[in-house]
XYZ file of N, CA and C in Angstrom:
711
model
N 26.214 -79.366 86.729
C 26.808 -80.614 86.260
C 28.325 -80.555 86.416
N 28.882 -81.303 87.029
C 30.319 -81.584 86.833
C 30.790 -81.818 85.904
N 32.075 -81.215 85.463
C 33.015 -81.121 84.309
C 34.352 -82.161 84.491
N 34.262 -82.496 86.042
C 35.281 -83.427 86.207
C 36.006 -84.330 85.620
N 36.717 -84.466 84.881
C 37.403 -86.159 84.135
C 36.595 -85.780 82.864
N 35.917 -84.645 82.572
C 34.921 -84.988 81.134
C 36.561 -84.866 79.885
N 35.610 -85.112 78.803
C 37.077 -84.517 77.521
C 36.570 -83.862 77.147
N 37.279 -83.100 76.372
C 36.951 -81.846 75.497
C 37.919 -81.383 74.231
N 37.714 -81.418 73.385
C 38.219 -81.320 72.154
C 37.976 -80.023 71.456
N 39.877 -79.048 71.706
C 39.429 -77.857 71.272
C 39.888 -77.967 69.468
N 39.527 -77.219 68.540
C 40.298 -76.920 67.694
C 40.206 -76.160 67.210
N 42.229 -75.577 66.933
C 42.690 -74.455 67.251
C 42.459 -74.001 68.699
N 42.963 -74.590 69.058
C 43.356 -74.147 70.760
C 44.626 -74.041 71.258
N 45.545 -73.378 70.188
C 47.221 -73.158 70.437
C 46.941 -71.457 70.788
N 46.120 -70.534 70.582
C 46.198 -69.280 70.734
C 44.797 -68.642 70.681
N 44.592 -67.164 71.369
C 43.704 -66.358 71.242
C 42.357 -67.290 72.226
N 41.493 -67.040 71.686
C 40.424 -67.491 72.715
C 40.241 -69.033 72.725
N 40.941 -70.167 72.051
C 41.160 -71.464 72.063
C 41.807 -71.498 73.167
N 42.891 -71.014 73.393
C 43.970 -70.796 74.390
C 43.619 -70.786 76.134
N 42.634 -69.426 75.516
C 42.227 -69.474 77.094
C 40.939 -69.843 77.081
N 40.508 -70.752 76.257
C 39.709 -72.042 76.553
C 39.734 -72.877 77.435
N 40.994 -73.351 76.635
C 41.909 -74.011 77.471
C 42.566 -74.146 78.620
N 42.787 -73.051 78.773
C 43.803 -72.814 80.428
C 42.382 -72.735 81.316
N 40.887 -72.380 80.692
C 40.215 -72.420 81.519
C 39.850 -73.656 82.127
N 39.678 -74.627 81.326
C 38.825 -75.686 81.290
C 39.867 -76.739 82.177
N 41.213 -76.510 81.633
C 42.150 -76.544 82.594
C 41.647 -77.293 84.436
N 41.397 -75.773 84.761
C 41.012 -75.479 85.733
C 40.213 -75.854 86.715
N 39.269 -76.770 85.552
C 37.842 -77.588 85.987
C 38.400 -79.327 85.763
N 39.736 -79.458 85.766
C 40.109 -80.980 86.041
C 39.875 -81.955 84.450
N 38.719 -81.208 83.620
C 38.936 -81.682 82.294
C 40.649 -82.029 81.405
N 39.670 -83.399 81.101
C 40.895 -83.991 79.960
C 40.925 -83.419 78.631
N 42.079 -82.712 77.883
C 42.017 -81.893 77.209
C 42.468 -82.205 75.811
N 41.987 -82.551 74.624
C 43.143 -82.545 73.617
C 42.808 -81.692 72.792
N 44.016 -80.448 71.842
C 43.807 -79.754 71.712
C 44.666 -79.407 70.125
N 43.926 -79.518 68.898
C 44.427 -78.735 67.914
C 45.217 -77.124 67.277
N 45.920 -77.489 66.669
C 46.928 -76.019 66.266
C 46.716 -76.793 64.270
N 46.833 -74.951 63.792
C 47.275 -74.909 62.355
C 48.688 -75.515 62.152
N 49.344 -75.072 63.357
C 50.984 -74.659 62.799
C 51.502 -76.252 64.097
N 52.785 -76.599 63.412
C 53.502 -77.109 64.722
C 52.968 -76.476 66.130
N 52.915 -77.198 66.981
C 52.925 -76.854 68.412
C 54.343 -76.660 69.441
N 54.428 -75.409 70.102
C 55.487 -75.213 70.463
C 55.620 -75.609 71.906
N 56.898 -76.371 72.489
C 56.690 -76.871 73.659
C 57.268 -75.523 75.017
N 56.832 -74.399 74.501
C 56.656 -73.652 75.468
C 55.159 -73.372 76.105
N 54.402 -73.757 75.138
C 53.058 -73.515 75.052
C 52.562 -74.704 75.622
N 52.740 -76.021 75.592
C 52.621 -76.996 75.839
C 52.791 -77.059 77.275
N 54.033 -76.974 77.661
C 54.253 -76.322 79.409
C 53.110 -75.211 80.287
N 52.113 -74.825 79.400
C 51.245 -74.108 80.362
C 50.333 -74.396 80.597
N 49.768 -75.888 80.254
C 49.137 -76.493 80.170
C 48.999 -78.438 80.995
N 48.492 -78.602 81.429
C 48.127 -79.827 82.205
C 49.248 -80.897 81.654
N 50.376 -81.774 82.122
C 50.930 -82.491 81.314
C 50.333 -83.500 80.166
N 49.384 -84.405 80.853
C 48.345 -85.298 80.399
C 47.336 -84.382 78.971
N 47.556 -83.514 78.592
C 47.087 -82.616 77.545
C 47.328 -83.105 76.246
N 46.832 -83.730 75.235
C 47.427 -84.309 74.195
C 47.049 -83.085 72.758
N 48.147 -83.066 71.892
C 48.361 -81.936 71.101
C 47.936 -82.610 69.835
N 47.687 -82.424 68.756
C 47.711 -82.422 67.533
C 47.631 -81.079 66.529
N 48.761 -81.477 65.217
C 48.336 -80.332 64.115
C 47.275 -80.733 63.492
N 46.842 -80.018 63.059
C 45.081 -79.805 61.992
C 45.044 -78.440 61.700
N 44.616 -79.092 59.696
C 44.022 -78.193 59.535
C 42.775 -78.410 58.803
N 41.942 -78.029 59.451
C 40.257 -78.162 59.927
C 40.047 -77.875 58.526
N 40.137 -77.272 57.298
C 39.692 -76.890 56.211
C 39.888 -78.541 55.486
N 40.413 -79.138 56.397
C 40.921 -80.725 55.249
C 40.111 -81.480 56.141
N 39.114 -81.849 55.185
C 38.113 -82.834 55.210
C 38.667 -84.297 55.814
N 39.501 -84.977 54.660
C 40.007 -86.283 55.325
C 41.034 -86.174 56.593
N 41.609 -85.109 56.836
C 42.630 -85.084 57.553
C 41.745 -85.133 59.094
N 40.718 -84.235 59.008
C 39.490 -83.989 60.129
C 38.959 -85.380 60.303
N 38.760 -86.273 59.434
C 37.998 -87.069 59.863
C 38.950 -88.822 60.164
N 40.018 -88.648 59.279
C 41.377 -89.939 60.209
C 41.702 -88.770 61.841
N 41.570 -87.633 62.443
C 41.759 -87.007 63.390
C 41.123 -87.739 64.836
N 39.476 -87.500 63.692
C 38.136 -88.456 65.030
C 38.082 -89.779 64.914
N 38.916 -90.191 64.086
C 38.569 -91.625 64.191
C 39.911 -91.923 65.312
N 40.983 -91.402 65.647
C 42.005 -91.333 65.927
C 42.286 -91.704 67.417
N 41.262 -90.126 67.976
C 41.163 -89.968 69.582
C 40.240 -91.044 70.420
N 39.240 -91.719 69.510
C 38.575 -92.115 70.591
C 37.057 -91.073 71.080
N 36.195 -91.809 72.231
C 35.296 -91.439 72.666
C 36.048 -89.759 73.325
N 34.727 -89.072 73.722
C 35.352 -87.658 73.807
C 33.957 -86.963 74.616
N 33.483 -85.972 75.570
C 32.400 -85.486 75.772
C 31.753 -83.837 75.110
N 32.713 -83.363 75.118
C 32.449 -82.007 74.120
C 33.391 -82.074 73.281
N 32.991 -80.720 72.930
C 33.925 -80.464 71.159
C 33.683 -78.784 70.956
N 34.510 -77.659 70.650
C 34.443 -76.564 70.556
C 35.192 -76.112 69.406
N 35.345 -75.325 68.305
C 36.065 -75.067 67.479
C 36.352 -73.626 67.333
N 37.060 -72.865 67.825
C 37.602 -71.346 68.118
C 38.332 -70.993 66.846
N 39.000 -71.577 66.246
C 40.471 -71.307 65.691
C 40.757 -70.792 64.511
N 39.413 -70.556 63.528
C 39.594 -70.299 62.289
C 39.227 -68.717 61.766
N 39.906 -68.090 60.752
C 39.953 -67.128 60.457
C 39.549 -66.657 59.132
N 39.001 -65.578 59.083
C 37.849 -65.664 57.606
C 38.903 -64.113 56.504
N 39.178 -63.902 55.754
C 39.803 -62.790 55.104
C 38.991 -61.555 55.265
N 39.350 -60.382 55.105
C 38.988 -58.812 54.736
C 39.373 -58.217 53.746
N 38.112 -57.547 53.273
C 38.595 -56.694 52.117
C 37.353 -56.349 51.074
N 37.284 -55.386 50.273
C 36.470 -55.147 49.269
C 35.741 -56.292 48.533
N 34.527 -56.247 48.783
C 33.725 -57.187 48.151
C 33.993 -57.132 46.622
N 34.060 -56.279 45.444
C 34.556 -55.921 44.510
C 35.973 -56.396 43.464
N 37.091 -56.389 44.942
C 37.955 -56.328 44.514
C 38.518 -58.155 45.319
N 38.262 -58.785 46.097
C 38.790 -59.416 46.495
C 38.449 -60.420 45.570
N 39.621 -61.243 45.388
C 39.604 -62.426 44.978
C 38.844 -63.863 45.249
N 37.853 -64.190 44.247
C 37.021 -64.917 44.473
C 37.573 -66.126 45.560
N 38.774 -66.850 44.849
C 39.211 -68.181 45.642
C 39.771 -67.788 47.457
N 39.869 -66.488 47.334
C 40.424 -65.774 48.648
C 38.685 -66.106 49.990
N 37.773 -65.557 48.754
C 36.628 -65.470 49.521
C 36.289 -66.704 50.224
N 36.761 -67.659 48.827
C 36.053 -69.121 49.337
C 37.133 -69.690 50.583
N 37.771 -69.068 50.477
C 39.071 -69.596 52.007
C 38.508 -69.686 53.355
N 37.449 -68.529 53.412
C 36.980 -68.347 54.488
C 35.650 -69.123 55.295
N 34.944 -69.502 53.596
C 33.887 -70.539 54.384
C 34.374 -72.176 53.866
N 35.512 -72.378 53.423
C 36.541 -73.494 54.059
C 36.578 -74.119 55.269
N 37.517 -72.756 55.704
C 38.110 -72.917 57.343
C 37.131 -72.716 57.697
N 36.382 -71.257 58.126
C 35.175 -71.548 59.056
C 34.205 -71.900 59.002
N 33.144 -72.153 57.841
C 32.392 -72.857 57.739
C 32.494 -74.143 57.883
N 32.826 -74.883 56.855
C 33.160 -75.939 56.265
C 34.009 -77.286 57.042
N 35.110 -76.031 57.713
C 35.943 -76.566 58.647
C 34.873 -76.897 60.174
N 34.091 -76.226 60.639
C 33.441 -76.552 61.472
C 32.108 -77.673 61.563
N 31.822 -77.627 59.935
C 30.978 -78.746 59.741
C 32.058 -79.700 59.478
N 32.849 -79.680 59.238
C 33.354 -81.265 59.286
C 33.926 -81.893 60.718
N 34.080 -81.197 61.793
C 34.297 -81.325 62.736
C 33.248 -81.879 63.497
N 31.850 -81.235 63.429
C 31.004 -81.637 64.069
C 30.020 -83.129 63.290
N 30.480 -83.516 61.881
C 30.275 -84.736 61.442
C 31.077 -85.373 61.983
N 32.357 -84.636 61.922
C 32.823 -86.494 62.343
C 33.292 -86.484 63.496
N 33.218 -85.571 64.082
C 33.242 -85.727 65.655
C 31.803 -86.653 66.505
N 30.830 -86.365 65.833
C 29.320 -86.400 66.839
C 29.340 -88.175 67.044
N 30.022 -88.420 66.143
C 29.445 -90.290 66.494
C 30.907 -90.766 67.322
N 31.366 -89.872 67.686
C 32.673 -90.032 69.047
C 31.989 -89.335 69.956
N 30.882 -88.400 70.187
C 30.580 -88.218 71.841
C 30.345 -88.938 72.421
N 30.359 -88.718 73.860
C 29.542 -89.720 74.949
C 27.957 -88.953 74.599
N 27.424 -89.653 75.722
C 25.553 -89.616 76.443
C 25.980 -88.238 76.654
N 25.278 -87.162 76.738
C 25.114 -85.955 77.634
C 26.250 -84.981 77.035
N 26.703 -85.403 76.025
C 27.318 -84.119 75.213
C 27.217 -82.746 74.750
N 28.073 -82.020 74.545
C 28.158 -81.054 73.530
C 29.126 -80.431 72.271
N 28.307 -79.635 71.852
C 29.384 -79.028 70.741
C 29.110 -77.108 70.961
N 29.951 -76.419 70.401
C 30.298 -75.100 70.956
C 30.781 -74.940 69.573
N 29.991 -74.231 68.502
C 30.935 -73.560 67.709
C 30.487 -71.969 67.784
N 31.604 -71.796 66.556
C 32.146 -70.228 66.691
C 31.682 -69.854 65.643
N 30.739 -68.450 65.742
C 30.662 -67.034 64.558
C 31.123 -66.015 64.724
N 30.365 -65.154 64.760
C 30.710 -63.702 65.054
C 29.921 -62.815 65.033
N 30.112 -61.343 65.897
C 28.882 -60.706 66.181
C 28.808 -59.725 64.430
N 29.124 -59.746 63.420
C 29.782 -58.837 62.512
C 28.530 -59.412 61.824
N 27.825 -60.665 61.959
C 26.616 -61.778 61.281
C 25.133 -61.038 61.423
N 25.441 -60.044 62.549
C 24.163 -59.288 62.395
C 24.425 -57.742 62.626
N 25.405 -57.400 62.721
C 26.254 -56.099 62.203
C 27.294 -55.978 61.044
N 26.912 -56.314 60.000
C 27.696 -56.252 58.499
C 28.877 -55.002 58.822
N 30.357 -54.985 58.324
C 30.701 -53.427 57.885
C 31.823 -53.712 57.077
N 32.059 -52.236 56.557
C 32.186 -52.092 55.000
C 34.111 -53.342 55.412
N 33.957 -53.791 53.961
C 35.157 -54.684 53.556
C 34.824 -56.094 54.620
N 34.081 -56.268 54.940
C 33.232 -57.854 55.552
C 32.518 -58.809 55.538
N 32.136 -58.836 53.772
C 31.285 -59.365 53.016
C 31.110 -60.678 53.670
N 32.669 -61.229 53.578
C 33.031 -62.556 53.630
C 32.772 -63.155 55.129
N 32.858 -62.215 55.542
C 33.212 -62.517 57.724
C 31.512 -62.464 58.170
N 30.780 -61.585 57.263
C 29.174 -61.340 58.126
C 28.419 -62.757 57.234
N 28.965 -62.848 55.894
C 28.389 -64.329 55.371
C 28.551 -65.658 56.501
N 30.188 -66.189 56.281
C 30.381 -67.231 56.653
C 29.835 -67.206 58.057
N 29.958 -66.050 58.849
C 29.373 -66.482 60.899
C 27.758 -66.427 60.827
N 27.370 -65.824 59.790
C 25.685 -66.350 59.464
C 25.212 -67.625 58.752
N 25.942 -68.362 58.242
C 25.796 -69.668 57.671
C 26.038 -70.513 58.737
N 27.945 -70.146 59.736
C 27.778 -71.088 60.942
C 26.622 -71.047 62.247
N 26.027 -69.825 62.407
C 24.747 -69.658 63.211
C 23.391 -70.435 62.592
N 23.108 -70.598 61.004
C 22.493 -71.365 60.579
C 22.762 -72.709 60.970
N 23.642 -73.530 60.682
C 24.574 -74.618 60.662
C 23.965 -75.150 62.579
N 24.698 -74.375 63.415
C 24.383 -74.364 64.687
C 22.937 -75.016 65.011
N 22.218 -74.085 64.476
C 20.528 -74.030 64.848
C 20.165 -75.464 64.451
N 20.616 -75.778 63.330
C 20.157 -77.220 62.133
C 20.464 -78.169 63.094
N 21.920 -78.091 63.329
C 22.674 -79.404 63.872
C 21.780 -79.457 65.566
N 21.311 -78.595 66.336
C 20.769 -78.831 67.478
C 19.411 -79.801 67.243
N 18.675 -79.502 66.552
C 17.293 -80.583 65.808
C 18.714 -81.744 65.625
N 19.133 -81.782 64.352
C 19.571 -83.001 63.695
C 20.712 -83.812 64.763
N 20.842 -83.373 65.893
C 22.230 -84.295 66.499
C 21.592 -84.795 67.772
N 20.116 -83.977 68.330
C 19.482 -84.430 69.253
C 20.081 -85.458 70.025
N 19.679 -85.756 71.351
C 20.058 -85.094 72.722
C 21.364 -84.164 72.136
N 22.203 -84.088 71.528
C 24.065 -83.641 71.381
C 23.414 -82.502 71.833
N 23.962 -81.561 72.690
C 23.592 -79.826 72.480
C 24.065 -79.281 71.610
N 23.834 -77.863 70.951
C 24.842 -77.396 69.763
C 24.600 -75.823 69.987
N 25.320 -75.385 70.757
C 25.159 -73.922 70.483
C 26.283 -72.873 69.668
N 26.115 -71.944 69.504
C 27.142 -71.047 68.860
C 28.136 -69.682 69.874
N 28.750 -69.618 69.828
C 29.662 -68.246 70.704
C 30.080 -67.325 69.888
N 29.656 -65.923 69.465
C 29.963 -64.754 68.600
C 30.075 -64.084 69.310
N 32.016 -63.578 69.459
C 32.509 -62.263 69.910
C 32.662 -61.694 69.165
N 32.364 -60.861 69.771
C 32.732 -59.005 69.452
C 34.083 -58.815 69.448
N 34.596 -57.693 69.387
C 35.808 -57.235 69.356
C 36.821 -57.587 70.684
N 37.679 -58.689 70.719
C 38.125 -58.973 71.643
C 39.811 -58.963 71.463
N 39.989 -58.146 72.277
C 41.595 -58.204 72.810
C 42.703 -59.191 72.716
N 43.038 -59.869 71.273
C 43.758 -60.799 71.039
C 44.729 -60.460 70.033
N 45.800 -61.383 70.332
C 46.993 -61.230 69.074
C 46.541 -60.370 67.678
N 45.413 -60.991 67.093
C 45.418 -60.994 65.626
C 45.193 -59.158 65.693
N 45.548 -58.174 66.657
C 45.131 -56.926 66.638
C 47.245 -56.639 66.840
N 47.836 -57.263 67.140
C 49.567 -56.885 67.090
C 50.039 -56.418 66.374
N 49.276 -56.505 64.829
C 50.156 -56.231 63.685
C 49.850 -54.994 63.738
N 48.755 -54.484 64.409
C 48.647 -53.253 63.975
C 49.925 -52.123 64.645
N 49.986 -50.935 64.059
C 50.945 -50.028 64.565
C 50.180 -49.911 66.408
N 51.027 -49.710 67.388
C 50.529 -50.026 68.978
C 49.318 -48.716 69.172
N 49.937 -47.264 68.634
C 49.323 -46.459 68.610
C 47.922 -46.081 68.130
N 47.705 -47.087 66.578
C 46.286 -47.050 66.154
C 45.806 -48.151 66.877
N 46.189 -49.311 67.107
C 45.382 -50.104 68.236
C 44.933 -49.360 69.072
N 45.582 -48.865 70.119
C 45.561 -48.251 71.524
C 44.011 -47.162 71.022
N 44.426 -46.674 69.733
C 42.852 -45.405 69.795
C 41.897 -46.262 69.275
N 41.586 -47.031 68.623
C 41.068 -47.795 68.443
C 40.056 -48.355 69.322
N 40.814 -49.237 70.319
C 40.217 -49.433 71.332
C 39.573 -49.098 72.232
N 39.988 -47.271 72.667
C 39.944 -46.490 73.181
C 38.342 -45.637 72.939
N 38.361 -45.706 71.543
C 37.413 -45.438 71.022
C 35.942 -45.879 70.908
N 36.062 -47.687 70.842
C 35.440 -48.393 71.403
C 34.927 -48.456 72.532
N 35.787 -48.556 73.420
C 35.651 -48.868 74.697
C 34.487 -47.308 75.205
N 34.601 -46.758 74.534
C 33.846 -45.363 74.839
C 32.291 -45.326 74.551
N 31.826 -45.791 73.440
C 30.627 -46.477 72.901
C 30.130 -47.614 73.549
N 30.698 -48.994 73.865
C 30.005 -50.068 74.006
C 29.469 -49.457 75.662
N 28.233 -50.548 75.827
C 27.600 -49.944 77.062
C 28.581 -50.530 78.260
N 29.506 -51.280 78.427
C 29.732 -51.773 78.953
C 31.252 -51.126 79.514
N 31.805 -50.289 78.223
C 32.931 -49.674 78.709
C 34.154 -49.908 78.473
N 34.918 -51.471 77.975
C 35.669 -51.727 77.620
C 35.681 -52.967 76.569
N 37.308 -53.232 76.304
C 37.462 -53.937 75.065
C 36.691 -55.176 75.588
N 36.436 -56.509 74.998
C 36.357 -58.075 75.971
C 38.590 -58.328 75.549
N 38.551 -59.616 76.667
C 39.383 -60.238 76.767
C 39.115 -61.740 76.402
N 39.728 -62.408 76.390
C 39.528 -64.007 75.464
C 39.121 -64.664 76.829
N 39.299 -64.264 78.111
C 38.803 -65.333 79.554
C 37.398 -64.777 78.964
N 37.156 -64.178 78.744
C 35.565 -63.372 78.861
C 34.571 -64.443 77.905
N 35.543 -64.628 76.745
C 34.717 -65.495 75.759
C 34.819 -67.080 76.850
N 36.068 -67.345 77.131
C 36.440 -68.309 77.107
C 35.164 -69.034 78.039
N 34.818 -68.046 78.737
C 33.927 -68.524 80.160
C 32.808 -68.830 79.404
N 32.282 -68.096 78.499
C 30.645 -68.568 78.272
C 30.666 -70.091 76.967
N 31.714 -70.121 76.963
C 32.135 -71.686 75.935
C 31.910 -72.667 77.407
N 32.978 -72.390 78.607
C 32.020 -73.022 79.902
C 30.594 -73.245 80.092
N 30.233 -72.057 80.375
C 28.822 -72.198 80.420
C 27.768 -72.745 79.531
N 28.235 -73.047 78.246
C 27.663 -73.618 77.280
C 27.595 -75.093 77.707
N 29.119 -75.185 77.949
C 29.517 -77.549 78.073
C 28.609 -77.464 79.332
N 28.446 -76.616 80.288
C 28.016 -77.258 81.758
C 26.359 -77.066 81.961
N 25.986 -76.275 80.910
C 24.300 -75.638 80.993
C 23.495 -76.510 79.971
N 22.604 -77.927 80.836
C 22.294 -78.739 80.062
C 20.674 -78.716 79.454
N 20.275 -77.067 79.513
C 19.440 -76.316 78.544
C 19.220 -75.384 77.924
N 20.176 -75.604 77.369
C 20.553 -74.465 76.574
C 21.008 -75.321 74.928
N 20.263 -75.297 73.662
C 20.995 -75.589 72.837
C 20.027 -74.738 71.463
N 20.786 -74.936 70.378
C 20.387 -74.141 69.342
C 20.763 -72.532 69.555
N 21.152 -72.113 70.334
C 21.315 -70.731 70.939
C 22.727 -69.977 69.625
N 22.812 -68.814 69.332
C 23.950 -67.810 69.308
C 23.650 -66.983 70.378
N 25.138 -67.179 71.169
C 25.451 -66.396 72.305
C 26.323 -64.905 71.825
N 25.995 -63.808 71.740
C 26.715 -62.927 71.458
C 27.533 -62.268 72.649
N 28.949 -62.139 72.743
C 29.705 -61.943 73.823
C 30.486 -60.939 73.508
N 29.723 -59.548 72.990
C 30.183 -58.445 72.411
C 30.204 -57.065 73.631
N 29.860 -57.250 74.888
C 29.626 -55.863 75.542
C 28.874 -55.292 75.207
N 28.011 -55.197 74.325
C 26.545 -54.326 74.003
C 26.773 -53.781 73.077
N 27.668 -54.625 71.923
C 27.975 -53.760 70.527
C 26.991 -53.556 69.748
N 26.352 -55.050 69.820
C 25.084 -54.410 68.808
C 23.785 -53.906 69.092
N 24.137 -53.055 70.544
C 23.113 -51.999 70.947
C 23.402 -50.518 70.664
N 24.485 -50.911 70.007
C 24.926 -49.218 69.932
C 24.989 -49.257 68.074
């Protein structure tokens, strides 16, 4: 199926695997508009198609999500990359901390796909995001293996309930992005290293890696209800 002239609506697509969502989809002549948490910076903006239209959002705000879709207009997909869930001791973490996480990613993704779905065209999709951690729990992740197993639930539901819409899910694994900078370069570097030694595959993923099978999702018109895990064979080891 051609992707030509389609739209596509990332959010959170200012960085990490939104990003190179983006620069992918780019690529395929798609019309793009594309959500950020934060201001959008017009360096970032420059790497991208001029005709690219930007908006801030933040996806955890219900009304703000839904004056957003009433906003843009008709649209053919919809993908949501961008949200981030907390870490830490099940014990010790702070209850309202916990609930932050199935906010933004839960919550934030069901409201996207309500009030996005009655803006698709005929022959649509939607692409959301979990994580492979949903069927590999580990210690201080209470919050991260909950919420990407509720959005894999969520996924499955909405493919029955949005019929023809497709609805599948994308759960990476450990992938090679910013949110790993803060760390000191040296425990990254073994880290990875370490990894990369275990998975069957040999190395870290990169965000084109995810970015491609979010492609293959908008363009593969049988495929829905699915979690795609895009981990390198993590949870074979």
């Amino acid at each position: 199926m051609s992707l030509l002239k389609k739209r596509l609506i990332i959010i959170g697509g200012t960085s990490r695997i939104g990003l190179a969502t983006a620069k992918l989809v780019a690529s395929q002549s798609m019309q793009l508009v594309i959500t950020g948490f934060n201001p959008i910076d017009q360096s970032l903006k420059d790497t991208l198609p001029k005709d690219t239209q930007f908006y801030q959002l933040d996806i955890a705000n219900e009304d703000a999500v839904q004056t957003f879709f009433k906003s843009i207009g008709e649209f053919d997909y919809l993908t949501t990359p961008g949200s981030m869930v907390p870490k830490g001791s099940f014990l010790t973490m702070e209850t309202i901390r916990a609930k932050s996480g199935f906010n933004s990613k839960y919550w934030g993704q069901y409201y996207a796909a309500k009030y996005g779905t009655p803006h698709i065209r005929r022959g649509g999709a939607i692409v959301l995001f979990s994580g492979m951690v949903s069927q590999k729990p580990q210690k201080n992740l209470v919050v991260m293996a909950s919420v990407n197993s509720a959005v894999e639930g969520l996924g499955r539901a909405l493919a029955i309930e949005l019929a023809p819409i497709r609805v599948n899910v994308v759960a990476p694994g450990i992938i090679d992005t910013p949110r790993y900078k803060t760390m000191p370069e040296d425990d990254r570097q073994a880290m990875f290293n370490q990894l990369s030694e275990k998975i069957p595959v040999g190395h870290i993923g990169q965000a084109n890696e995810v970015a491609e099978v979010v492609l293959l999702l908008l363009n593969n018109t049988f495929m829905t209800g699915q979690t795609i895990f895009v981990d390198g064979g993590h949870l074979l080891i």
